[in-house]
CSV table of C-alpha atoms and ligand atoms in Angstrom, one decimal:
chain,number,residue,atom,x,y,z
A,3,MET,CA,139.2,113.5,129.1
A,4,THR,CA,137.2,112.3,126.5
A,5,VAL,CA,139.6,113.1,123.5
A,6,GLY,CA,139.5,110.1,121.7
A,7,VAL,CA,143.0,109.7,119.4
A,8,GLN,CA,141.5,110.0,115.5
A,9,PRO,CA,142.6,107.3,113.7
A,10,SER,CA,145.3,109.1,110.9
A,11,PRO,CA,143.3,108.8,106.9
A,12,ILE,CA,144.0,106.7,105.2
A,13,ARG,CA,147.0,107.2,102.4
A,14,VAL,CA,146.7,105.6,99.0
A,15,VAL,CA,148.9,105.4,95.9
A,16,VAL,CA,146.6,105.4,92.7
A,17,ALA,CA,148.8,104.4,90.1
A,18,LYS,CA,148.5,104.3,86.3
A,19,ALA,CA,151.3,101.8,85.1
A,20,GLY,CA,151.8,100.4,81.4
A,21,LEU,CA,151.6,102.0,78.2
A,22,ASP,CA,148.0,102.9,77.7
A,23,GLY,CA,147.6,106.8,78.6
A,24,HIS,CA,143.5,106.7,79.6
A,25,ASP,CA,143.9,108.0,82.8
A,26,ARG,CA,140.4,109.2,83.4
A,27,GLY,CA,139.7,105.8,85.5
A,28,ALA,CA,141.9,106.7,87.7
A,29,LYS,CA,141.3,110.0,88.2
A,30,VAL,CA,137.6,109.8,89.0
A,31,VAL,CA,138.8,106.9,91.8
A,32,ALA,CA,141.2,109.0,93.0
A,33,ARG,CA,138.4,111.6,93.5
A,34,ALA,CA,136.0,109.1,94.8
A,35,LEU,CA,138.4,108.1,97.6
A,36,ARG,CA,139.7,111.8,98.8
A,37,ASP,CA,135.8,112.3,99.1
A,38,ALA,CA,135.7,109.4,101.0
A,39,GLY,CA,138.7,110.9,103.4
A,40,MET,CA,141.3,109.5,102.0
A,41,GLU,CA,144.8,111.3,101.3
A,42,VAL,CA,145.7,109.8,98.0
A,43,ILE,CA,149.0,110.6,96.2
A,44,TYR,CA,148.1,110.4,92.2
A,45,THR,CA,150.8,109.8,89.9
A,46,GLY,CA,150.4,110.3,86.4
A,47,VAL,CA,150.5,108.0,83.5
A,48,HIS,CA,153.3,105.5,82.3
A,49,GLN,CA,154.5,104.9,85.7
A,50,THR,CA,157.0,101.9,85.9
A,51,PRO,CA,156.6,99.2,88.3
A,52,GLU,CA,159.8,100.7,89.9
A,53,GLN,CA,158.7,104.3,90.2
A,54,VAL,CA,155.3,103.0,91.9
A,55,VAL,CA,156.8,101.3,94.2
A,56,GLU,CA,159.5,103.8,95.0
A,57,THR,CA,156.3,106.9,95.7
A,58,ALA,CA,154.5,103.9,97.9
A,59,LEU,CA,157.8,103.8,99.9
A,60,GLN,CA,159.0,107.2,100.0
A,61,GLU,CA,154.7,108.3,101.1
A,62,ASP,CA,154.3,105.5,103.3
A,63,VAL,CA,150.7,104.5,102.4
A,64,ASP,CA,148.7,102.0,103.7
A,65,ALA,CA,147.5,100.8,99.9
A,66,VAL,CA,148.3,100.7,96.4
A,67,GLY,CA,145.4,101.0,93.7
A,68,LEU,CA,146.7,100.0,90.0
A,69,SER,CA,144.4,100.6,86.5
A,70,ILE,CA,145.5,98.5,84.0
A,71,LEU,CA,143.4,98.7,80.8
A,72,SER,CA,146.5,98.0,78.4
A,73,GLY,CA,146.3,94.2,78.8
A,74,ALA,CA,149.7,93.9,80.3
A,75,HIS,CA,148.3,93.2,84.1
A,76,ASN,CA,150.5,90.1,84.2
A,77,HIS,CA,153.4,91.4,84.0
A,78,LEU,CA,152.8,94.7,86.1
A,79,PHE,CA,151.1,93.1,89.2
A,80,PRO,CA,153.4,90.0,90.1
A,81,ARG,CA,156.6,92.9,89.0
A,82,ILE,CA,155.3,95.5,91.5
A,83,ALA,CA,154.3,92.9,94.2
A,84,GLU,CA,157.6,91.7,94.1
A,85,LEU,CA,159.6,94.9,94.5
A,86,MET,CA,157.1,95.7,97.2
A,87,LYS,CA,158.2,92.4,99.0
A,88,GLN,CA,161.8,93.3,98.3
A,89,LYS,CA,161.5,97.0,100.2
A,90,GLY,CA,159.9,95.8,102.4
A,91,LEU,CA,156.4,97.0,101.9
A,92,LYS,CA,155.1,93.7,103.3
A,93,ASP,CA,152.5,95.9,105.3
A,94,VAL,CA,150.7,97.2,102.1
A,95,LEU,CA,147.9,96.3,100.4
A,96,LEU,CA,148.0,95.6,96.3
A,97,PHE,CA,144.8,96.1,94.4
A,98,GLY,CA,144.0,97.0,90.9
A,99,GLY,CA,141.1,97.7,88.6
A,100,GLY,CA,140.6,97.6,85.1
A,101,ILE,CA,139.3,95.1,81.8
A,102,ILE,CA,141.4,92.0,83.4
A,103,PRO,CA,140.3,88.7,82.6
A,104,ASP,CA,138.3,86.1,85.5
A,105,ALA,CA,140.6,83.5,84.4
A,106,ASP,CA,143.9,85.7,85.5
A,107,LEU,CA,142.4,86.5,88.5
A,108,PRO,CA,143.8,83.4,90.1
A,109,PHE,CA,147.4,83.7,89.2
A,110,LEU,CA,146.9,87.5,90.4
A,111,LYS,CA,146.1,86.5,93.8
A,112,GLU,CA,148.6,84.1,94.0
A,113,ARG,CA,151.2,86.6,93.2
A,114,GLY,CA,150.1,88.6,95.4
A,115,VAL,CA,146.8,91.1,94.2
A,116,ASP,CA,145.1,91.1,97.4
A,117,ARG,CA,141.8,92.6,95.3
A,118,ILE,CA,140.5,93.1,92.1
A,119,PHE,CA,137.6,95.2,91.0
A,120,PRO,CA,136.0,94.9,87.6
A,121,PRO,CA,135.0,97.8,85.5
A,122,GLY,CA,131.0,97.9,86.9
A,123,ALA,CA,132.7,98.3,90.4
A,124,THR,CA,130.8,100.9,92.6
A,125,PHE,CA,133.1,103.6,94.4
A,126,ASP,CA,131.7,102.3,97.8
A,127,GLU,CA,132.7,99.0,97.8
A,128,ILE,CA,136.4,100.2,97.0
A,129,THR,CA,136.1,102.5,99.9
A,130,THR,CA,134.7,99.7,102.1
A,131,TYR,CA,137.1,97.3,101.1
A,132,LEU,CA,139.9,99.7,101.6
A,133,ARG,CA,138.6,100.9,105.1
A,134,GLU,CA,138.6,97.0,105.7
A,135,ALA,CA,141.9,95.8,104.6
A,136,VAL,CA,144.1,98.6,106.1
A,137,GLY,CA,141.7,98.5,109.3
A,138,ARG,CA,143.1,94.8,109.8
A,139,ARG,CA,146.4,95.5,108.6
A,140,ARG,CA,147.1,98.4,111.1
A,141,HIS,CA,146.2,96.3,113.9
B,23,MET,CA,154.4,108.0,111.9
B,24,VAL,CA,156.2,111.2,112.1
B,25,GLU,CA,153.4,113.4,110.5
B,26,ASN,CA,150.3,111.7,112.7
B,27,ASP,CA,151.9,113.2,116.0
B,28,ASP,CA,152.4,109.9,116.6
B,29,PRO,CA,154.1,109.2,120.3
B,30,ALA,CA,155.9,105.9,118.5
B,31,ALA,CA,157.7,108.7,116.6
B,32,ALA,CA,159.3,110.0,119.6
B,33,PRO,CA,162.0,108.4,119.8
B,34,VAL,CA,163.0,108.5,115.9
B,35,LEU,CA,163.1,112.5,116.7
B,36,ARG,CA,164.2,112.3,120.1
B,37,THR,CA,167.4,110.2,118.3
B,38,THR,CA,167.3,112.5,115.0
B,39,TYR,CA,166.1,115.8,116.3
B,40,THR,CA,170.2,116.8,117.9
B,41,ARG,CA,171.3,115.8,114.2
B,42,ALA,CA,169.2,118.0,112.2
B,43,GLY,CA,169.8,121.6,111.3
B,44,LYS,CA,172.6,121.0,108.7
B,45,ALA,CA,170.2,121.4,105.6
B,46,ARG,CA,169.2,124.3,104.3
B,47,THR,CA,165.4,124.9,104.6
B,48,ILE,CA,163.5,126.5,101.8
B,49,GLY,CA,160.2,127.4,101.7
B,50,ILE,CA,158.1,128.3,98.3
B,51,THR,CA,154.9,129.6,98.9
B,52,GLY,CA,152.2,131.6,96.5
B,53,PRO,CA,148.7,131.2,95.1
B,54,PRO,CA,146.9,128.2,93.3
B,55,GLY,CA,148.6,127.5,90.3
B,56,SER,CA,151.5,130.2,90.0
B,57,GLY,CA,153.9,128.0,89.3
B,58,LYS,CA,155.6,126.7,92.8
B,59,SER,CA,155.4,122.8,91.4
B,60,THR,CA,157.4,123.7,88.7
B,61,LEU,CA,159.5,125.8,90.4
B,62,VAL,CA,160.9,123.6,92.9
B,63,ALA,CA,161.1,120.8,90.0
B,64,ALA,CA,163.3,123.3,88.6
B,65,LEU,CA,165.5,123.9,91.9
B,66,VAL,CA,165.9,119.9,92.7
B,67,ALA,CA,167.0,120.2,89.1
B,68,ALA,CA,169.3,122.6,90.0
B,69,TYR,CA,170.6,121.2,93.3
B,70,ARG,CA,170.7,118.3,92.5
B,71,ARG,CA,173.4,119.0,89.6
B,72,ALA,CA,175.4,120.5,92.1
B,73,GLY,CA,175.8,117.6,94.2
B,74,GLU,CA,173.5,118.2,97.3
B,75,ARG,CA,170.7,115.6,98.2
B,76,VAL,CA,167.4,117.3,98.2
B,77,ALA,CA,163.9,116.3,100.0
B,78,VAL,CA,161.1,118.0,98.9
B,79,VAL,CA,157.9,117.9,101.3
B,80,ALA,CA,154.8,118.8,98.9
B,81,VAL,CA,151.7,120.3,101.5
B,82,ASP,CA,148.4,119.9,99.7
B,83,PRO,CA,145.2,121.7,101.4
B,84,SER,CA,142.8,118.8,101.9
B,85,SER,CA,139.4,118.7,101.3
B,86,PRO,CA,137.3,120.7,103.9
B,87,PHE,CA,134.6,118.6,104.0
B,88,THR,CA,135.7,114.6,104.1
B,89,GLY,CA,139.4,115.8,105.2
B,90,GLY,CA,141.1,113.7,102.0
B,91,ALA,CA,143.1,114.6,99.6
B,92,ILE,CA,144.5,114.4,96.5
B,93,LEU,CA,148.2,115.1,96.6
B,94,GLY,CA,149.7,115.3,92.8
B,95,ASP,CA,152.8,117.3,93.8
B,96,ARG,CA,155.1,114.3,92.9
B,97,ILE,CA,153.6,114.4,88.8
B,98,ARG,CA,156.3,117.8,88.1
B,99,LEU,CA,159.1,116.0,89.5
B,100,ARG,CA,158.2,111.9,87.7
B,101,ASP,CA,161.2,113.0,85.4
B,102,GLN,CA,163.5,112.6,88.2
B,103,PHE,CA,161.6,110.1,90.3
B,104,LEU,CA,164.4,107.1,90.2
B,105,ASP,CA,167.0,109.4,91.4
B,106,GLU,CA,168.2,108.0,94.5
B,107,GLY,CA,169.4,111.6,96.0
B,108,LEU,CA,166.2,112.9,95.7
B,109,PHE,CA,162.7,112.1,98.4
B,110,ILE,CA,159.7,113.6,97.7
B,111,ARG,CA,156.6,113.4,100.7
B,112,SER,CA,153.7,114.8,100.4
B,113,MET,CA,151.4,115.7,103.0
B,114,ALA,CA,147.9,116.7,103.5
B,115,THR,CA,146.8,119.7,105.7
B,116,ARG,CA,144.2,118.2,107.6
B,117,GLY,CA,142.5,120.7,108.8
B,118,GLN,CA,144.2,120.5,112.7
B,119,THR,CA,145.5,124.4,113.2
B,120,GLY,CA,149.2,123.9,114.0
B,121,GLY,CA,149.2,120.4,113.6
B,122,LEU,CA,150.3,121.1,109.7
B,123,ALA,CA,153.6,122.9,111.0
B,124,ARG,CA,153.9,121.1,113.8
B,125,ALA,CA,154.5,117.7,111.3
B,126,THR,CA,156.1,119.5,108.6
B,127,GLY,CA,158.7,120.7,111.3
B,128,ARG,CA,159.5,117.0,112.2
B,129,MET,CA,159.2,115.8,108.6
B,130,ALA,CA,161.6,118.2,107.5
B,131,ALA,CA,164.1,117.1,110.7
B,132,VAL,CA,163.5,114.1,110.0
B,133,LEU,CA,165.2,114.4,106.2
B,134,ASP,CA,167.9,116.8,107.4
B,135,ALA,CA,169.0,114.3,109.9
B,136,VAL,CA,169.8,111.7,107.6
B,137,GLY,CA,171.5,113.7,105.2
B,138,TYR,CA,169.3,116.4,102.6
B,139,GLY,CA,171.5,118.6,102.4
B,140,VAL,CA,168.5,120.9,101.0
B,141,VAL,CA,164.5,120.3,101.7
B,142,LEU,CA,162.7,122.2,100.3
B,143,VAL,CA,158.7,122.5,101.4
B,144,GLU,CA,155.7,123.8,99.2
B,145,THR,CA,152.7,125.0,100.3
B,146,VAL,CA,150.2,127.0,99.0
B,147,GLY,CA,150.1,130.4,100.6
B,148,VAL,CA,146.6,130.8,101.6
B,149,GLY,CA,146.2,130.0,105.0
B,150,GLN,CA,147.4,130.7,108.6
B,151,GLU,CA,148.1,127.3,108.4
B,152,GLU,CA,150.5,127.8,105.3
B,153,VAL,CA,152.0,130.9,106.7
B,154,ASP,CA,153.2,128.9,110.5
B,155,VAL,CA,154.5,126.0,107.9
B,156,VAL,CA,156.6,128.4,105.7
B,157,ARG,CA,157.6,130.2,109.2
B,158,LEU,CA,160.2,127.2,110.0
B,159,VAL,CA,162.1,127.3,107.0
B,160,ASP,CA,165.3,129.6,106.5
B,161,THR,CA,164.5,131.1,103.4
B,162,VAL,CA,160.8,131.8,102.1
B,163,CYS,CA,160.1,132.5,98.6
B,164,LEU,CA,157.1,133.9,97.8
B,165,VAL,CA,155.9,133.1,94.1
B,166,THR,CA,153.7,135.4,92.0
B,167,VAL,CA,153.1,135.9,88.5
B,168,PRO,CA,152.2,138.6,86.3
B,169,GLY,CA,148.9,139.9,85.7
B,170,LEU,CA,147.6,139.2,89.2
B,171,GLY,CA,147.1,142.8,89.4
B,172,ASP,CA,144.6,143.6,92.5
B,173,ASP,CA,144.9,140.1,93.7
B,174,ILE,CA,148.5,141.1,94.6
B,175,GLN,CA,147.0,143.1,97.4
B,176,ALA,CA,145.4,140.1,98.4
B,177,ILE,CA,148.8,137.5,99.2
B,178,LYS,CA,150.7,141.0,100.7
B,179,ALA,CA,148.8,140.4,104.1
B,180,GLY,CA,151.0,138.9,106.6
B,181,ILE,CA,152.7,136.9,104.1
B,182,ILE,CA,154.8,139.7,101.9
B,183,GLU,CA,156.1,140.3,106.0
B,184,ILE,CA,157.9,136.4,105.9
B,185,ALA,CA,159.3,136.4,102.4
B,186,ASP,CA,163.0,136.9,101.9
B,187,VAL,CA,163.1,136.5,98.2
B,188,LEU,CA,159.8,137.5,95.9
B,189,VAL,CA,159.8,135.8,92.9
B,190,VAL,CA,157.8,137.0,89.3
B,191,ASN,CA,157.8,133.4,87.8
B,192,LYS,CA,155.8,133.3,84.2
B,193,SER,CA,157.9,136.2,83.6
B,194,ASP,CA,157.4,134.9,79.9
B,195,ARG,CA,154.0,136.3,80.1
B,196,PRO,CA,153.5,139.7,79.3
B,197,GLY,CA,153.3,142.0,82.5
B,198,ALA,CA,156.3,141.0,84.1
B,199,ASP,CA,158.0,144.0,84.5
B,200,GLU,CA,154.8,145.5,86.3
B,201,ALA,CA,154.6,143.1,88.4
B,202,ALA,CA,158.1,143.6,89.3
B,203,ARG,CA,157.1,147.6,90.0
B,204,ASP,CA,154.5,146.3,92.4
B,205,LEU,CA,156.3,144.2,94.2
B,206,ARG,CA,159.1,146.7,95.0
B,207,TYR,CA,156.6,149.4,95.4
B,208,MET,CA,154.9,147.7,98.2
B,209,LEU,CA,158.0,147.0,99.7
B,210,SER,CA,159.2,150.2,100.0
B,211,LEU,CA,155.9,151.2,101.6
B,212,GLY,CA,157.0,148.7,104.8
B,213,ALA,CA,160.1,149.5,106.4
B,214,SER,CA,162.1,146.4,106.8
B,215,ARG,CA,162.3,144.9,110.3
B,216,THR,CA,165.2,143.1,109.8
B,217,GLY,CA,167.4,145.3,108.1
B,218,TRP,CA,167.1,143.1,105.0
B,219,THR,CA,165.1,143.7,101.8
B,220,PRO,CA,163.8,140.7,99.9
B,221,PRO,CA,165.3,140.9,95.9
B,222,ILE,CA,162.7,140.3,93.3
B,223,VAL,CA,163.6,137.5,91.0
B,224,ARG,CA,162.3,137.1,87.6
B,225,THR,CA,162.1,133.1,86.5
B,226,THR,CA,160.2,131.2,83.8
B,227,ALA,CA,160.4,127.8,85.9
B,228,THR,CA,158.9,125.7,82.7
B,229,THR,CA,162.6,126.7,80.9
B,230,GLY,CA,164.5,127.5,84.6
B,231,GLU,CA,165.3,130.5,82.6
B,232,GLY,CA,166.6,132.5,86.2
B,233,VAL,CA,166.6,129.8,88.4
B,234,GLU,CA,170.7,130.3,89.1
B,235,ARG,CA,169.8,134.0,89.7
B,236,LEU,CA,166.8,132.0,92.1
B,237,VAL,CA,169.4,129.7,93.9
B,238,LYS,CA,172.0,132.8,94.2
B,239,GLU,CA,169.8,134.9,96.4
B,240,ILE,CA,168.9,132.3,98.1
B,241,ASP,CA,172.3,131.9,99.4
B,242,ALA,CA,172.6,134.7,99.8
B,243,HIS,CA,169.8,135.1,102.2
B,244,ARG,CA,170.8,132.4,104.1
B,245,THR,CA,174.6,134.1,104.3
B,246,TRP,CA,173.0,137.0,105.7
B,247,SER,CA,170.6,135.8,107.9
B,248,ARG,CA,173.8,133.5,109.5
B,249,GLU,CA,175.6,136.7,110.2
B,250,SER,CA,172.6,139.1,110.5
B,251,GLY,CA,171.8,136.6,113.8
B,252,GLU,CA,168.6,136.0,112.1
B,253,HIS,CA,168.9,132.2,111.4
B,254,ASP,CA,169.7,131.7,115.3
B,255,ARG,CA,166.6,134.4,116.4
B,256,ARG,CA,164.2,131.8,114.0
B,257,ARG,CA,165.1,129.2,114.9
B,258,LEU,CA,164.9,130.0,118.7
B,259,GLY,CA,161.1,130.6,117.8
B,260,ALA,CA,160.5,127.6,116.1
B,261,ALA,CA,162.2,125.7,118.9
B,262,ARG,CA,159.7,128.0,121.5
B,263,SER,CA,156.7,127.4,119.6
B,264,GLU,CA,157.6,123.4,119.7
B,265,VAL,CA,158.7,123.3,123.0
B,266,GLU,CA,155.7,125.1,124.1
B,267,THR,CA,153.1,122.8,122.0
B,268,LEU,CA,154.5,120.0,123.3
B,269,LEU,CA,153.9,120.8,126.8
B,270,ARG,CA,150.6,121.9,126.2
B,271,ASP,CA,150.0,118.7,124.7
B,272,GLU,CA,151.7,117.1,127.7
B,273,LEU,CA,150.3,118.6,130.7
B,274,VAL,CA,146.5,118.2,128.9
B,275,ARG,CA,147.5,114.6,128.4
B,276,ARG,CA,148.9,114.8,132.2
B,277,LEU,CA,145.9,116.2,133.7
B,278,GLY,CA,143.6,114.1,131.4
B,279,ASP,CA,145.0,111.1,132.9
B,280,ARG,CA,145.4,111.9,136.7
B,281,ARG,CA,142.2,113.9,137.3
B,282,GLY,CA,140.1,112.9,134.2
B,283,ALA,CA,136.6,112.7,135.7
B,284,ALA,CA,136.9,116.2,137.0
B,285,LEU,CA,138.1,117.6,134.1
B,286,ASP,CA,135.3,115.7,132.3
B,287,ALA,CA,132.9,117.5,135.4
B,288,LEU,CA,134.2,120.5,134.9
B,289,VAL,CA,133.7,120.7,130.9
B,290,ALA,CA,130.0,120.0,131.9
B,291,LYS,CA,129.7,123.1,134.2
B,292,VAL,CA,131.0,124.9,131.6
B,293,ALA,CA,128.9,124.2,128.9
B,294,SER,CA,125.9,124.3,130.8
B,295,ARG,CA,127.1,127.6,132.7
B,296,GLU,CA,127.4,126.9,135.9
B,297,THR,CA,130.9,128.1,135.7
B,298,ASP,CA,133.6,130.3,133.3
B,299,PRO,CA,136.2,128.3,132.0
B,300,TYR,CA,138.6,130.9,133.5
B,301,SER,CA,138.0,129.1,137.3
B,302,ALA,CA,137.3,125.7,135.8
B,303,VAL,CA,141.2,126.1,134.5
B,304,GLU,CA,142.2,127.3,137.9
B,305,GLN,CA,140.3,124.9,139.8
B,306,LEU,CA,142.2,122.0,137.8
B,307,LEU,CA,145.2,123.3,138.6
B,308,GLY,CA,144.5,124.1,141.9
B,309,VAL,CA,145.4,127.7,142.0
B,310,SER,CA,142.1,129.1,143.4
B,311,ASP,CA,143.2,132.8,143.2
B,312,ARG,CA,140.0,134.2,144.2
B,313,SER,CA,141.4,134.8,147.3
B,314,GLY,CA,144.2,137.3,145.9
C,25,LIG,N1,154.3,130.2,80.9
C,25,LIG,C1,154.4,129.6,81.6
C,25,LIG,N2,153.8,128.6,82.6
C,25,LIG,C2,153.9,127.8,83.5
C,25,LIG,C3,155.7,128.5,84.3
C,25,LIG,N3,155.4,127.4,85.2
C,25,LIG,C4,154.6,127.1,85.5
C,25,LIG,N4,153.9,127.5,84.7
C,25,LIG,C5,152.8,126.0,84.4
C,25,LIG,O1,151.3,126.5,85.1
C,25,LIG,C6,150.8,125.4,85.7
C,25,LIG,C7,150.7,125.8,86.8
C,25,LIG,O2,151.6,125.3,87.6
C,25,LIG,P1,152.3,124.5,89.1
C,25,LIG,O3,153.6,124.1,88.7
C,25,LIG,O4,151.4,123.6,88.9
C,25,LIG,O5,151.9,125.3,89.6
C,25,LIG,P2,151.5,125.6,91.7
C,25,LIG,O6,151.8,126.8,92.0
C,25,LIG,O7,152.2,124.3,91.5
C,25,LIG,O8,149.8,124.9,91.8
C,25,LIG,P3,149.5,124.3,93.1
C,25,LIG,O9,150.0,123.6,93.4
C,25,LIG,O10,147.9,123.7,92.4
C,25,LIG,O11,149.2,125.3,93.7
C,25,LIG,C8,151.7,124.3,84.8
C,25,LIG,O12,150.3,124.3,83.6
C,25,LIG,C9,152.7,124.8,84.2
C,25,LIG,O13,153.4,124.3,83.1
C,25,LIG,C10,156.0,129.2,83.7
C,25,LIG,O14,156.9,130.1,83.8
C,25,LIG,N5,155.6,130.1,82.6
C,26,LIG,MG1,151.7,122.8,93.0
């Protein structure tokens, strides 16, 4: 019989960490990912790194996307990456977006952030990236 | 894994299933925006105060177009996020009939087996899928709100028959008395099949008012259900549908493995109207009952 096993939808946590309370960008990304067929767990604003990682763990996700506008990226990303490692989420992708100076990118990459999208990134770029990167990790 | 109907989940379920069955499973269902998530958060707080470990399975509808979903129910439970006695899992409906109910049932069984004493399942009470989901729990709470007016008729169909406890939430709003009266009237129309008359509880989920009473009524239903045999009947029904579904899947899979080519050929013949589906099935099963 030719009933193919359907791959399960990609599950992503979209989180807004740090002090700034603007989540329009994060919400728009969440909606775009949903429209691309993904299951998005949207956390709301003011998440601590512990909360973000606990959510990723309980929700059994493929990726964690973090939106940071507050300038605290050099603190929040490494902290989340570290907690993810501690909790055994080594196959979970960490990516992000927001206003982040180019000069900080190598540091973040080295600390375990897979990819940072600049403010002008298109939804297509983000969904294509997730499909490819998650596809690679699931194998 | 468990929610994907993944064969890899089978070993997990084999070992956990027989250890499950201790938790109270409670369904919270009702129309969109009626305050289900807020009520779940209030119930979580109440059960946590009583020392129970609590798991929440929140089911959100998927987009019918893309299959994607935004699962937002964690937000209302945020204050309790890092409480070790609380586990929250969101699920999307994913559009396959029966699939969601199975996945939810299995998730609940796993959470039950690993020691969560209370498992709360939130669904939007609109479709058959959701009705199937809440059938799996011990006690179903149907959440309504004042001012639904004739719309209450719409939720009544199908779902009111499976409600064990009726909740009028947002009782801080005008019309709570009428809403309760309408529900009571509707209940009086249908004879109870089981001997249980669902109590009507008024709550204000945002302040927690009425939640203690709701917990008591849920307990009362559970006690009645155990004593009357209804509990066993429900578990039997759920077990039967679980076993039958697995059996069906397994039969189709084995047949496909052994006689895949024959199956494909017959399906093509059915499509082109050379034969009919009944004869195709008989042929595949090797029973030709045409001889009578
Ligand atoms: N006035 C009042 N508002 C309430 C009450 N309970 C919930 N709400 C509000 O009603 C709105 C919807 O509440 P939710 O808990 O998200 O409702 P829901 O049924 O889970 O919604 P969906 O999951 O989207 O179907 C929120 O703004 C709540 O704050 C209540 O008892 N009184
Ligand atoms: Mg809700």
